[in-house]
């Protein structure tokens, strides 16, 4: 059997090393397996994105965000006006949009209203 060796040193004065050691120790006791087996499993899980997303908190967070967005969209969908996309409806809507509003309308002035200009 061919073996490859890797030695890991945990410096207890380094907070990250201390945390990694404590987690490794805790998992080893909880699962009653060697620290080596846990380290190998964690390395493999961290290197394979498919495995790590199955139970990861990132996957859970992504699902929560998706549910939140879906909820917001469905809540807003009730207030959205839906216009059927037919040519008749589209042309009617276009006419409404292109028709000038009463405020924008140019008012025509009758000849009688301008008759005072003849005096000048």
PDB file of C-alpha atoms in Angstrom:
ATOM      1  CA  UNK A   1       0.000   0.000   0.000  1.00  0.00           C
ATOM      2  CA  UNK A   2       1.365   3.352  -1.043  1.00  0.00           C
ATOM      3  CA  UNK A   3       0.992   6.127   1.517  1.00  0.00           C
ATOM      4  CA  UNK A   4       1.317   9.844   1.211  1.00  0.00           C
ATOM      5  CA  UNK A   5       2.006  11.767   4.380  1.00  0.00           C
ATOM      6  CA  UNK A   6       1.010  15.243   5.385  1.00  0.00           C
ATOM      7  CA  UNK A   7       1.732  16.783   8.725  1.00  0.00           C
ATOM      8  CA  UNK A   8      -0.366  19.663   9.993  1.00  0.00           C
ATOM      9  CA  UNK A   9       0.725  21.805  12.884  1.00  0.00           C
ATOM     10  CA  UNK A  10      -1.752  23.864  14.817  1.00  0.00           C
ATOM     11  CA  UNK A  11      -0.273  26.943  16.463  1.00  0.00           C
ATOM     12  CA  UNK A  12      -2.419  27.570  19.502  1.00  0.00           C
ATOM     13  CA  UNK A  13      -1.430  31.234  19.633  1.00  0.00           C
ATOM     14  CA  UNK A  14      -3.077  31.722  16.201  1.00  0.00           C
ATOM     15  CA  UNK A  15      -6.906  32.093  16.543  1.00  0.00           C
ATOM     16  CA  UNK A  16      -7.636  30.363  13.214  1.00  0.00           C
ATOM     17  CA  UNK A  17      -5.372  27.406  14.034  1.00  0.00           C
ATOM     18  CA  UNK A  18      -6.866  27.129  17.521  1.00  0.00           C
ATOM     19  CA  UNK A  19     -10.429  27.152  16.137  1.00  0.00           C
ATOM     20  CA  UNK A  20      -9.568  24.507  13.509  1.00  0.00           C
ATOM     21  CA  UNK A  21      -7.991  22.280  16.162  1.00  0.00           C
ATOM     22  CA  UNK A  22     -10.966  22.651  18.503  1.00  0.00           C
ATOM     23  CA  UNK A  23     -13.430  21.825  15.724  1.00  0.00           C
ATOM     24  CA  UNK A  24     -11.373  18.814  14.657  1.00  0.00           C
ATOM     25  CA  UNK A  25     -11.189  17.635  18.243  1.00  0.00           C
ATOM     26  CA  UNK A  26     -14.935  18.135  18.798  1.00  0.00           C
ATOM     27  CA  UNK A  27     -15.942  16.276  15.603  1.00  0.00           C
ATOM     28  CA  UNK A  28     -13.564  13.448  16.408  1.00  0.00           C
ATOM     29  CA  UNK A  29     -15.192  12.910  19.806  1.00  0.00           C
ATOM     30  CA  UNK A  30     -18.774  13.368  18.550  1.00  0.00           C
ATOM     31  CA  UNK A  31     -18.408  10.935  15.648  1.00  0.00           C
ATOM     32  CA  UNK A  32     -15.971   8.630  17.381  1.00  0.00           C
ATOM     33  CA  UNK A  33     -13.575   8.561  14.451  1.00  0.00           C
ATOM     34  CA  UNK A  34      -9.990   9.671  13.987  1.00  0.00           C
ATOM     35  CA  UNK A  35      -8.987  13.252  13.379  1.00  0.00           C
ATOM     36  CA  UNK A  36      -7.299  12.039  10.206  1.00  0.00           C
ATOM     37  CA  UNK A  37     -10.583  10.625   8.846  1.00  0.00           C
ATOM     38  CA  UNK A  38     -12.413  13.857   9.643  1.00  0.00           C
ATOM     39  CA  UNK A  39      -9.682  15.985   8.047  1.00  0.00           C
ATOM     40  CA  UNK A  40      -9.795  13.879   4.871  1.00  0.00           C
ATOM     41  CA  UNK A  41     -13.591  14.073   4.700  1.00  0.00           C
ATOM     42  CA  UNK A  42     -13.544  17.852   5.187  1.00  0.00           C
ATOM     43  CA  UNK A  43     -10.863  18.310   2.531  1.00  0.00           C
ATOM     44  CA  UNK A  44     -12.853  16.260   0.024  1.00  0.00           C
ATOM     45  CA  UNK A  45     -16.100  18.005   0.866  1.00  0.00           C
ATOM     46  CA  UNK A  46     -14.488  21.420   0.552  1.00  0.00           C
ATOM     47  CA  UNK A  47     -12.901  20.562  -2.801  1.00  0.00           C
ATOM     48  CA  UNK A  48     -16.084  19.162  -4.385  1.00  0.00           C
ATOM     49  CA  UNK A  49     -18.657  21.939  -4.771  1.00  0.00           C
ATOM     50  CA  UNK A  50     -21.522  19.489  -5.368  1.00  0.00           C
ATOM     51  CA  UNK A  51     -20.961  17.692  -2.071  1.00  0.00           C
ATOM     52  CA  UNK A  52     -20.398  20.838  -0.077  1.00  0.00           C
ATOM     53  CA  UNK A  53     -23.620  22.481  -1.251  1.00  0.00           C
ATOM     54  CA  UNK A  54     -25.866  19.605  -0.243  1.00  0.00           C
ATOM     55  CA  UNK A  55     -25.826  20.379   3.465  1.00  0.00           C
ATOM     56  CA  UNK A  56     -24.081  23.714   3.469  1.00  0.00           C
ATOM     57  CA  UNK A  57     -25.440  26.818   5.054  1.00  0.00           C
ATOM     58  CA  UNK A  58     -24.902  28.642   1.744  1.00  0.00           C
ATOM     59  CA  UNK A  59     -27.458  26.359   0.092  1.00  0.00           C
ATOM     60  CA  UNK A  60     -29.887  27.021   2.909  1.00  0.00           C
ATOM     61  CA  UNK A  61     -29.292  30.762   2.606  1.00  0.00           C
ATOM     62  CA  UNK A  62     -29.838  30.628  -1.162  1.00  0.00           C
ATOM     63  CA  UNK A  63     -33.167  28.853  -0.639  1.00  0.00           C
ATOM     64  CA  UNK A  64     -34.258  31.452   1.917  1.00  0.00           C
ATOM     65  CA  UNK A  65     -33.363  34.280  -0.471  1.00  0.00           C
ATOM     66  CA  UNK A  66     -35.218  32.567  -3.336  1.00  0.00           C
ATOM     67  CA  UNK A  67     -38.307  32.144  -1.167  1.00  0.00           C
ATOM     68  CA  UNK A  68     -38.141  35.778  -0.059  1.00  0.00           C
ATOM     69  CA  UNK A  69     -37.826  37.036  -3.641  1.00  0.00           C
ATOM     70  CA  UNK A  70     -40.642  34.755  -4.822  1.00  0.00           C
ATOM     71  CA  UNK A  71     -42.845  36.018  -1.994  1.00  0.00           C
ATOM     72  CA  UNK A  72     -42.139  39.656  -2.850  1.00  0.00           C
ATOM     73  CA  UNK A  73     -42.814  39.050  -6.544  1.00  0.00           C
ATOM     74  CA  UNK A  74     -46.113  37.312  -5.878  1.00  0.00           C
ATOM     75  CA  UNK A  75     -47.164  40.100  -3.481  1.00  0.00           C
ATOM     76  CA  UNK A  76     -46.367  42.724  -6.128  1.00  0.00           C
ATOM     77  CA  UNK A  77     -48.030  40.697  -8.880  1.00  0.00           C
ATOM     78  CA  UNK A  78     -51.434  41.529  -7.422  1.00  0.00           C
ATOM     79  CA  UNK A  79     -50.879  45.248  -7.985  1.00  0.00           C
ATOM     80  CA  UNK A  80     -49.469  44.958 -11.513  1.00  0.00           C
ATOM     81  CA  UNK A  81     -51.845  45.779 -14.365  1.00  0.00           C
ATOM     82  CA  UNK A  82     -51.714  43.040 -16.960  1.00  0.00           C
ATOM     83  CA  UNK A  83     -52.351  44.125 -20.538  1.00  0.00           C
ATOM     84  CA  UNK A  84     -53.108  41.393 -23.087  1.00  0.00           C
ATOM     85  CA  UNK A  85     -50.654  41.469 -25.950  1.00  0.00           C
ATOM     86  CA  UNK A  86     -52.914  41.612 -29.010  1.00  0.00           C
ATOM     87  CA  UNK A  87     -52.521  44.043 -31.861  1.00  0.00           C
ATOM     88  CA  UNK A  88     -55.903  45.659 -31.198  1.00  0.00           C
ATOM     89  CA  UNK A  89     -55.175  46.232 -27.534  1.00  0.00           C
ATOM     90  CA  UNK A  90     -51.650  47.411 -28.249  1.00  0.00           C
ATOM     91  CA  UNK A  91     -52.848  49.927 -30.847  1.00  0.00           C
ATOM     92  CA  UNK A  92     -55.569  51.188 -28.480  1.00  0.00           C
ATOM     93  CA  UNK A  93     -52.995  51.605 -25.709  1.00  0.00           C
ATOM     94  CA  UNK A  94     -50.635  53.371 -28.120  1.00  0.00           C
ATOM     95  CA  UNK A  95     -53.425  55.781 -29.115  1.00  0.00           C
ATOM     96  CA  UNK A  96     -54.117  56.565 -25.473  1.00  0.00           C
ATOM     97  CA  UNK A  97     -50.446  57.242 -24.858  1.00  0.00           C
ATOM     98  CA  UNK A  98     -49.983  59.348 -27.995  1.00  0.00           C
ATOM     99  CA  UNK A  99     -53.178  61.396 -27.557  1.00  0.00           C
ATOM    100  CA  UNK A 100     -52.383  64.747 -26.008  1.00  0.00           C
ATOM    101  CA  UNK A 101     -53.678  65.360 -22.561  1.00  0.00           C
ATOM    102  CA  UNK A 102     -56.050  68.335 -22.027  1.00  0.00           C
ATOM    103  CA  UNK A 103     -53.201  70.305 -20.471  1.00  0.00           C
ATOM    104  CA  UNK A 104     -50.916  69.739 -23.462  1.00  0.00           C
ATOM    105  CA  UNK A 105     -53.592  70.520 -26.050  1.00  0.00           C
ATOM    106  CA  UNK A 106     -53.114  73.515 -28.323  1.00  0.00           C
ATOM    107  CA  UNK A 107     -56.358  75.457 -28.229  1.00  0.00           C
ATOM    108  CA  UNK A 108     -57.573  77.017 -31.424  1.00  0.00           C
ATOM    109  CA  UNK A 109     -58.678  80.618 -31.211  1.00  0.00           C
ATOM    110  CA  UNK A 110     -61.714  81.796 -33.185  1.00  0.00           C
ATOM    111  CA  UNK A 111     -61.597  84.780 -35.579  1.00  0.00           C
ATOM    112  CA  UNK A 112     -63.910  86.753 -33.307  1.00  0.00           C
ATOM    113  CA  UNK A 113     -61.520  86.411 -30.434  1.00  0.00           C
ATOM    114  CA  UNK A 114     -58.751  87.899 -32.576  1.00  0.00           C
ATOM    115  CA  UNK A 115     -60.861  90.684 -34.120  1.00  0.00           C
ATOM    116  CA  UNK A 116     -59.370  93.270 -31.771  1.00  0.00           C
ATOM    117  CA  UNK A 117     -56.107  92.939 -33.724  1.00  0.00           C
ATOM    118  CA  UNK A 118     -57.776  94.631 -36.695  1.00  0.00           C
ATOM    119  CA  UNK A 119     -57.752  97.941 -34.785  1.00  0.00           C
ATOM    120  CA  UNK A 120     -53.968  98.053 -34.765  1.00  0.00           C
TER     121      UNK A 120
END
